[in-house]
PDB file of C-alpha atoms in Angstrom:
ATOM      1  CA  ALA L   1     123.409 132.521 123.082  1.00 75.00           C
ATOM      2  CA  GLN L   2     121.996 135.308 120.993  1.00 85.00           C
ATOM      3  CA  SER L   3     121.293 135.804 117.322  1.00 89.00           C
ATOM      4  CA  VAL L   4     119.672 138.237 114.916  1.00 93.00           C
ATOM      5  CA  THR L   5     117.769 137.557 111.724  1.00 95.00           C
ATOM      6  CA  GLN L   6     117.024 140.306 109.258  1.00 96.00           C
ATOM      7  CA  LEU L   7     114.419 139.254 106.742  1.00 93.00           C
ATOM      8  CA  GLY L   8     115.258 140.401 103.234  1.00 91.00           C
ATOM      9  CA  SER L   9     118.734 141.359 102.133  1.00 93.00           C
ATOM     10  CA  HIS L  10     117.197 144.041  99.910  1.00 96.00           C
ATOM     11  CA  VAL L  11     114.050 146.106 100.357  1.00 97.00           C
ATOM     12  CA  SER L  12     112.848 148.392  97.592  1.00 97.00           C
ATOM     13  CA  VAL L  13     110.311 151.201  98.126  1.00 97.00           C
ATOM     14  CA  SER L  14     109.121 154.264  96.277  1.00 97.00           C
ATOM     15  CA  GLU L  15     109.828 157.714  97.631  1.00 97.00           C
ATOM     16  CA  GLY L  16     107.040 158.637 100.034  1.00 97.00           C
ATOM     17  CA  ALA L  17     106.098 155.034 100.777  1.00 98.00           C
ATOM     18  CA  LEU L  18     106.255 153.274 104.122  1.00 98.00           C
ATOM     19  CA  VAL L  19     109.582 151.725 105.061  1.00 98.00           C
ATOM     20  CA  LEU L  20     109.519 148.461 107.020  1.00 98.00           C
ATOM     21  CA  LEU L  21     112.733 146.595 107.790  1.00 98.00           C
ATOM     22  CA  ARG L  22     112.337 143.409 109.776  1.00 98.00           C
ATOM     23  CA  CYS L  23     114.480 142.169 112.619  1.00 97.00           C
ATOM     24  CA  ASN L  24     113.920 139.129 114.822  1.00 96.00           C
ATOM     25  CA  TYR L  25     116.233 138.193 117.639  1.00 94.00           C
ATOM     26  CA  SER L  26     116.895 135.434 120.086  1.00 89.00           C
ATOM     27  CA  SER L  27     118.454 136.030 123.460  1.00 82.00           C
ATOM     28  CA  SER L  28     118.670 134.048 126.664  1.00 75.00           C
ATOM     29  CA  VAL L  29     118.675 137.265 128.711  1.00 75.00           C
ATOM     30  CA  PRO L  30     116.677 140.492 128.439  1.00 79.00           C
ATOM     31  CA  PRO L  31     118.059 142.076 125.305  1.00 85.00           C
ATOM     32  CA  TYR L  32     119.342 145.435 124.317  1.00 90.00           C
ATOM     33  CA  LEU L  33     118.503 146.079 120.680  1.00 93.00           C
ATOM     34  CA  PHE L  34     120.012 148.461 118.174  1.00 95.00           C
ATOM     35  CA  TRP L  35     119.528 149.638 114.624  1.00 97.00           C
ATOM     36  CA  TYR L  36     122.546 151.060 112.828  1.00 97.00           C
ATOM     37  CA  VAL L  37     122.651 152.726 109.426  1.00 97.00           C
ATOM     38  CA  GLN L  38     125.545 152.687 106.977  1.00 96.00           C
ATOM     39  CA  TYR L  39     125.487 155.257 104.216  1.00 95.00           C
ATOM     40  CA  PRO L  40     127.637 154.600 101.138  1.00 90.00           C
ATOM     41  CA  ASN L  41     131.365 154.762 101.854  1.00 88.00           C
ATOM     42  CA  GLN L  42     130.832 155.457 105.532  1.00 91.00           C
ATOM     43  CA  GLY L  43     130.995 153.631 108.828  1.00 92.00           C
ATOM     44  CA  LEU L  44     127.961 152.574 110.818  1.00 95.00           C
ATOM     45  CA  GLN L  45     126.119 155.042 112.988  1.00 95.00           C
ATOM     46  CA  LEU L  46     123.431 154.507 115.571  1.00 95.00           C
ATOM     47  CA  LEU L  47     119.868 155.027 114.381  1.00 97.00           C
ATOM     48  CA  LEU L  48     118.103 154.048 117.604  1.00 96.00           C
ATOM     49  CA  LYS L  49     118.275 151.628 120.512  1.00 93.00           C
ATOM     50  CA  TYR L  50     116.025 149.822 122.956  1.00 92.00           C
ATOM     51  CA  THR L  51     117.249 149.515 126.533  1.00 85.00           C
ATOM     52  CA  SER L  52     114.124 148.312 128.404  1.00 78.00           C
ATOM     53  CA  ALA L  53     112.439 151.674 128.804  1.00 76.00           C
ATOM     54  CA  ALA L  54     109.663 152.503 126.323  1.00 85.00           C
ATOM     55  CA  THR L  55     108.896 149.730 123.852  1.00 90.00           C
ATOM     56  CA  LEU L  56     108.412 152.239 121.024  1.00 94.00           C
ATOM     57  CA  VAL L  57     111.734 153.863 120.321  1.00 95.00           C
ATOM     58  CA  LYS L  58     112.201 156.929 118.171  1.00 95.00           C
ATOM     59  CA  GLY L  59     115.448 157.524 116.361  1.00 95.00           C
ATOM     60  CA  ILE L  60     117.027 159.973 114.004  1.00 94.00           C
ATOM     61  CA  ASN L  61     115.674 160.951 110.584  1.00 94.00           C
ATOM     62  CA  GLY L  62     112.089 159.966 111.408  1.00 96.00           C
ATOM     63  CA  PHE L  63     112.756 156.273 112.036  1.00 97.00           C
ATOM     64  CA  GLU L  64     111.226 154.338 114.876  1.00 97.00           C
ATOM     65  CA  ALA L  65     111.157 150.739 116.075  1.00 97.00           C
ATOM     66  CA  GLU L  66     108.905 148.783 118.371  1.00 95.00           C
ATOM     67  CA  PHE L  67     110.141 146.106 120.746  1.00 94.00           C
ATOM     68  CA  LYS L  68     107.696 143.175 120.843  1.00 93.00           C
ATOM     69  CA  LYS L  69     108.811 140.598 123.350  1.00 90.00           C
ATOM     70  CA  SER L  70     106.099 138.082 122.452  1.00 91.00           C
ATOM     71  CA  GLU L  71     107.203 138.127 118.823  1.00 93.00           C
ATOM     72  CA  THR L  72     110.939 138.574 119.594  1.00 93.00           C
ATOM     73  CA  SER L  73     110.942 141.349 117.037  1.00 95.00           C
ATOM     74  CA  PHE L  74     112.335 144.848 116.688  1.00 96.00           C
ATOM     75  CA  HIS L  75     111.187 146.036 113.263  1.00 97.00           C
ATOM     76  CA  LEU L  76     112.270 149.413 111.932  1.00 98.00           C
ATOM     77  CA  THR L  77     109.739 151.712 110.292  1.00 98.00           C
ATOM     78  CA  LYS L  78     109.467 155.119 108.718  1.00 98.00           C
ATOM     79  CA  PRO L  79     106.145 156.507 107.444  1.00 97.00           C
ATOM     80  CA  SER L  80     107.514 158.146 104.314  1.00 97.00           C
ATOM     81  CA  ALA L  81     110.744 157.175 102.573  1.00 97.00           C
ATOM     82  CA  HIS L  82     113.126 159.789 101.266  1.00 97.00           C
ATOM     83  CA  MET L  83     115.811 159.306  98.665  1.00 97.00           C
ATOM     84  CA  SER L  84     118.422 160.052 101.314  1.00 96.00           C
ATOM     85  CA  ASP L  85     117.298 156.978 103.296  1.00 97.00           C
ATOM     86  CA  ALA L  86     118.962 154.684 100.771  1.00 97.00           C
ATOM     87  CA  ALA L  87     121.561 152.836 102.828  1.00 97.00           C
ATOM     88  CA  GLU L  88     122.452 149.562 104.538  1.00 97.00           C
ATOM     89  CA  TYR L  89     120.663 148.918 107.819  1.00 98.00           C
ATOM     90  CA  PHE L  90     121.895 146.581 110.529  1.00 97.00           C
ATOM     91  CA  CYS L  91     120.019 145.225 113.512  1.00 96.00           C
ATOM     92  CA  ALA L  92     122.070 144.166 116.552  1.00 94.00           C
ATOM     93  CA  VAL L  93     121.401 142.540 119.918  1.00 91.00           C
ATOM     94  CA  SER L  94     123.389 142.418 123.123  1.00 87.00           C
ATOM     95  CA  GLY L  95     122.631 141.390 126.653  1.00 76.00           C
ATOM     96  CA  SER L  96     124.368 141.315 129.971  1.00 64.00           C
ATOM     97  CA  GLY L  97     126.995 139.051 131.396  1.00 61.00           C
ATOM     98  CA  GLY L  98     128.148 136.522 128.817  1.00 54.00           C
ATOM     99  CA  SER L  99     125.874 138.009 126.154  1.00 52.00           C
ATOM    100  CA  TYR L 100     127.470 141.401 126.480  1.00 74.00           C
ATOM    101  CA  ILE L 101     129.226 141.212 123.129  1.00 83.00           C
ATOM    102  CA  PRO L 102     126.837 142.462 120.428  1.00 88.00           C
ATOM    103  CA  THR L 103     125.677 140.248 117.585  1.00 89.00           C
ATOM    104  CA  PHE L 104     124.775 141.796 114.239  1.00 92.00           C
ATOM    105  CA  GLY L 105     122.333 140.725 111.583  1.00 93.00           C
ATOM    106  CA  ARG L 106     123.469 140.416 107.984  1.00 94.00           C
ATOM    107  CA  GLY L 107     122.040 143.757 107.003  1.00 95.00           C
ATOM    108  CA  THR L 108     119.258 144.988 104.741  1.00 97.00           C
ATOM    109  CA  SER L 109     119.926 147.265 101.818  1.00 96.00           C
ATOM    110  CA  LEU L 110     117.156 149.851 101.418  1.00 97.00           C
ATOM    111  CA  ILE L 111     116.612 151.033  97.862  1.00 97.00           C
ATOM    112  CA  VAL L 112     114.431 154.097  97.321  1.00 97.00           C
ATOM    113  CA  HIS L 113     112.965 154.745  93.873  1.00 96.00           C
ATOM    114  CA  PRO L 114     111.899 158.231  92.792  1.00 94.00           C
TER     115      PRO L 114
ATOM    116  CA  GLU D   1     134.767 165.715 118.569  1.00 88.00           C
ATOM    117  CA  ALA D   2     134.165 162.150 119.745  1.00 87.00           C
ATOM    118  CA  GLN D   3     135.404 159.810 117.072  1.00 94.00           C
ATOM    119  CA  VAL D   4     137.065 156.585 116.037  1.00 97.00           C
ATOM    120  CA  THR D   5     139.787 156.976 113.444  1.00 97.00           C
ATOM    121  CA  GLN D   6     141.288 154.338 111.197  1.00 97.00           C
ATOM    122  CA  ASN D   7     144.308 154.422 108.927  1.00 97.00           C
ATOM    123  CA  PRO D   8     144.765 153.849 106.134  1.00 97.00           C
ATOM    124  CA  ARG D   9     141.336 154.206 104.543  1.00 96.00           C
ATOM    125  CA  TYR D  10     142.366 152.289 101.447  1.00 97.00           C
ATOM    126  CA  LEU D  11     145.156 149.765 101.053  1.00 97.00           C
ATOM    127  CA  ILE D  12     146.239 147.543  98.192  1.00 97.00           C
ATOM    128  CA  THR D  13     148.927 145.021  99.016  1.00 96.00           C
ATOM    129  CA  VAL D  14     150.356 141.714  97.877  1.00 97.00           C
ATOM    130  CA  THR D  15     150.060 138.281  99.397  1.00 97.00           C
ATOM    131  CA  GLY D  16     152.384 137.746 102.337  1.00 97.00           C
ATOM    132  CA  LYS D  17     153.386 141.333 102.975  1.00 97.00           C
ATOM    133  CA  LYS D  18     152.737 142.182 106.611  1.00 97.00           C
ATOM    134  CA  LEU D  19     150.477 145.128 107.284  1.00 97.00           C
ATOM    135  CA  THR D  20     148.926 146.988 110.192  1.00 98.00           C
ATOM    136  CA  VAL D  21     145.688 148.915 110.255  1.00 98.00           C
ATOM    137  CA  THR D  22     145.564 151.410 113.074  1.00 98.00           C
ATOM    138  CA  CYS D  23     142.516 152.308 115.149  1.00 98.00           C
ATOM    139  CA  SER D  24     142.261 155.044 117.734  1.00 98.00           C
ATOM    140  CA  GLN D  25     139.378 156.432 119.807  1.00 98.00           C
ATOM    141  CA  ASN D  26     139.194 159.570 121.924  1.00 96.00           C
ATOM    142  CA  MET D  27     136.220 158.651 124.130  1.00 94.00           C
ATOM    143  CA  ASN D  28     138.083 156.726 126.836  1.00 94.00           C
ATOM    144  CA  HIS D  29     136.132 153.578 125.960  1.00 94.00           C
ATOM    145  CA  GLU D  30     137.203 150.315 127.527  1.00 92.00           C
ATOM    146  CA  TYR D  31     135.781 148.061 124.817  1.00 93.00           C
ATOM    147  CA  MET D  32     137.153 148.027 121.288  1.00 95.00           C
ATOM    148  CA  SER D  33     136.487 145.656 118.437  1.00 96.00           C
ATOM    149  CA  TRP D  34     137.378 144.834 114.838  1.00 98.00           C
ATOM    150  CA  TYR D  35     134.900 143.682 112.205  1.00 97.00           C
ATOM    151  CA  ARG D  36     135.086 142.735 108.601  1.00 97.00           C
ATOM    152  CA  GLN D  37     132.213 143.370 106.217  1.00 96.00           C
ATOM    153  CA  ASP D  38     131.674 141.211 103.165  1.00 94.00           C
ATOM    154  CA  PRO D  39     128.733 141.220 100.718  1.00 89.00           C
ATOM    155  CA  GLY D  40     125.952 138.946 101.913  1.00 86.00           C
ATOM    156  CA  LEU D  41     127.718 138.142 105.170  1.00 90.00           C
ATOM    157  CA  GLY D  42     127.153 141.363 107.098  1.00 89.00           C
ATOM    158  CA  LEU D  43     129.537 142.265 109.905  1.00 93.00           C
ATOM    159  CA  ARG D  44     131.666 139.557 111.402  1.00 94.00           C
ATOM    160  CA  GLN D  45     133.731 140.168 114.494  1.00 95.00           C
ATOM    161  CA  ILE D  46     137.438 139.441 114.251  1.00 97.00           C
ATOM    162  CA  TYR D  47     138.774 140.323 117.704  1.00 97.00           C
ATOM    163  CA  TYR D  48     137.664 142.405 120.618  1.00 95.00           C
ATOM    164  CA  SER D  49     139.239 143.890 123.722  1.00 94.00           C
ATOM    165  CA  MET D  50     137.545 144.582 127.023  1.00 91.00           C
ATOM    166  CA  ASN D  51     140.421 146.731 128.278  1.00 91.00           C
ATOM    167  CA  VAL D  52     144.171 147.257 128.099  1.00 95.00           C
ATOM    168  CA  GLU D  53     146.057 143.973 127.695  1.00 95.00           C
ATOM    169  CA  VAL D  54     142.762 142.031 127.476  1.00 93.00           C
ATOM    170  CA  THR D  55     141.886 140.687 124.033  1.00 96.00           C
ATOM    171  CA  ASP D  56     139.746 137.812 122.821  1.00 94.00           C
ATOM    172  CA  LYS D  57     138.812 136.117 119.574  1.00 95.00           C
ATOM    173  CA  GLY D  58     135.642 136.915 117.750  1.00 93.00           C
ATOM    174  CA  ASP D  59     133.965 134.829 115.080  1.00 92.00           C
ATOM    175  CA  VAL D  60     136.678 134.992 112.396  1.00 96.00           C
ATOM    176  CA  PRO D  61     140.093 135.487 114.029  1.00 97.00           C
ATOM    177  CA  GLU D  62     142.187 133.276 111.749  1.00 97.00           C
ATOM    178  CA  GLY D  63     144.966 135.203 110.018  1.00 97.00           C
ATOM    179  CA  TYR D  64     144.697 138.263 112.250  1.00 98.00           C
ATOM    180  CA  LYS D  65     146.420 139.558 115.371  1.00 98.00           C
ATOM    181  CA  VAL D  66     145.642 142.452 117.655  1.00 98.00           C
ATOM    182  CA  SER D  67     147.218 144.206 120.594  1.00 96.00           C
ATOM    183  CA  ARG D  68     145.910 146.618 123.221  1.00 97.00           C
ATOM    184  CA  LYS D  69     148.821 148.301 124.931  1.00 97.00           C
ATOM    185  CA  GLU D  70     147.042 151.613 125.379  1.00 97.00           C
ATOM    186  CA  LYS D  71     143.405 152.282 126.042  1.00 96.00           C
ATOM    187  CA  ARG D  72     142.897 154.469 122.981  1.00 97.00           C
ATOM    188  CA  ASN D  73     144.613 152.272 120.367  1.00 98.00           C
ATOM    189  CA  PHE D  74     143.700 148.858 118.988  1.00 98.00           C
ATOM    190  CA  PRO D  75     145.734 147.974 115.878  1.00 98.00           C
ATOM    191  CA  LEU D  76     144.831 145.081 113.588  1.00 98.00           C
ATOM    192  CA  ILE D  77     147.794 143.136 112.238  1.00 98.00           C
ATOM    193  CA  LEU D  78     147.832 140.858 109.216  1.00 98.00           C
ATOM    194  CA  GLU D  79     151.199 139.112 109.342  1.00 96.00           C
ATOM    195  CA  SER D  80     150.815 137.264 106.054  1.00 97.00           C
ATOM    196  CA  PRO D  81     147.793 138.595 104.165  1.00 97.00           C
ATOM    197  CA  SER D  82     146.014 136.392 101.676  1.00 97.00           C
ATOM    198  CA  PRO D  83     143.445 137.255  98.971  1.00 97.00           C
ATOM    199  CA  ASN D  84     140.580 135.931 101.126  1.00 97.00           C
ATOM    200  CA  GLN D  85     141.284 138.780 103.533  1.00 98.00           C
ATOM    201  CA  THR D  86     140.248 141.290 100.908  1.00 98.00           C
ATOM    202  CA  SER D  87     137.411 143.059 102.686  1.00 98.00           C
ATOM    203  CA  LEU D  88     136.116 146.224 104.312  1.00 97.00           C
ATOM    204  CA  TYR D  89     137.302 146.515 107.903  1.00 98.00           C
ATOM    205  CA  PHE D  90     135.735 148.500 110.714  1.00 97.00           C
ATOM    206  CA  CYS D  91     136.993 149.351 114.151  1.00 98.00           C
ATOM    207  CA  ALA D  92     134.487 150.184 116.875  1.00 96.00           C
ATOM    208  CA  SER D  93     134.475 151.207 120.521  1.00 95.00           C
ATOM    209  CA  ARG D  94     131.957 151.514 123.324  1.00 92.00           C
ATOM    210  CA  ASN D  95     131.601 151.886 127.043  1.00 86.00           C
ATOM    211  CA  THR D  96     131.324 148.771 129.165  1.00 81.00           C
ATOM    212  CA  GLY D  97     129.133 148.162 132.198  1.00 74.00           C
ATOM    213  CA  THR D  98     125.973 146.977 130.462  1.00 72.00           C
ATOM    214  CA  GLY D  99     125.020 145.756 127.047  1.00 70.00           C
ATOM    215  CA  GLY D 100     123.002 148.902 126.455  1.00 77.00           C
ATOM    216  CA  TYR D 101     125.812 151.100 125.219  1.00 84.00           C
ATOM    217  CA  GLU D 102     126.015 151.619 121.491  1.00 89.00           C
ATOM    218  CA  GLN D 103     129.172 151.178 119.486  1.00 93.00           C
ATOM    219  CA  TYR D 104     130.962 153.994 117.706  1.00 95.00           C
ATOM    220  CA  PHE D 105     132.442 152.976 114.377  1.00 96.00           C
ATOM    221  CA  GLY D 106     135.390 154.196 112.416  1.00 96.00           C
ATOM    222  CA  PRO D 107     135.040 155.136 108.729  1.00 95.00           C
ATOM    223  CA  GLY D 108     136.379 151.801 107.500  1.00 96.00           C
ATOM    224  CA  THR D 109     139.495 150.518 105.760  1.00 97.00           C
ATOM    225  CA  ARG D 110     139.105 148.912 102.359  1.00 97.00           C
ATOM    226  CA  LEU D 111     141.816 146.291 101.943  1.00 98.00           C
ATOM    227  CA  THR D 112     142.663 144.532  98.708  1.00 98.00           C
ATOM    228  CA  VAL D 113     145.171 141.678  98.742  1.00 98.00           C
ATOM    229  CA  THR D 114     146.423 140.551  95.325  1.00 97.00           C
TER     230      THR D 114
END
């Protein structure tokens, strides 16, 4: 069984401030982890993914995430928020075999204030 | 251009009137899936398909049907829509083989059932 918990349905930051979106997972097999972003009126697109190579993963638009096995976490960060980062962010986990089908978190809405 | 297309993008219908939402991908992906997105509930999987003629229920399959007669197409059928099926629907596809492949999402279909 696998699951994803995203802490905070809404996160509000000022432009230029650090962005931190939290994701914790549970998986009975070594996980693959993903962050997707959904801009208003659009579908989801991949931001970055962890597939057991480097634990620090860099994605598009300056985002990165660190896989911490001991904490079962995969938090998303960006040093300096931009207005264009305002969107919905989803964390997802999948594994191998029976856990192949991905499971999504409930999403976190990032609000960026000028 | 690699993409997942959905039609229609917006649909308003009445209770009980059968409808089909089409989904097509041009990436030769084996795996396709349908999700619905509702405020506060994130993405919930309706049905998925591992390949042609192979479909399986997701988390919320009640009231929906799917078919996979061709690799590229995965239509979602609502035979008797009800107001609780008012939602934003996404189709997605990915490669199979491992859990490390990301999903590609369509632009979404906003359905309103009155």
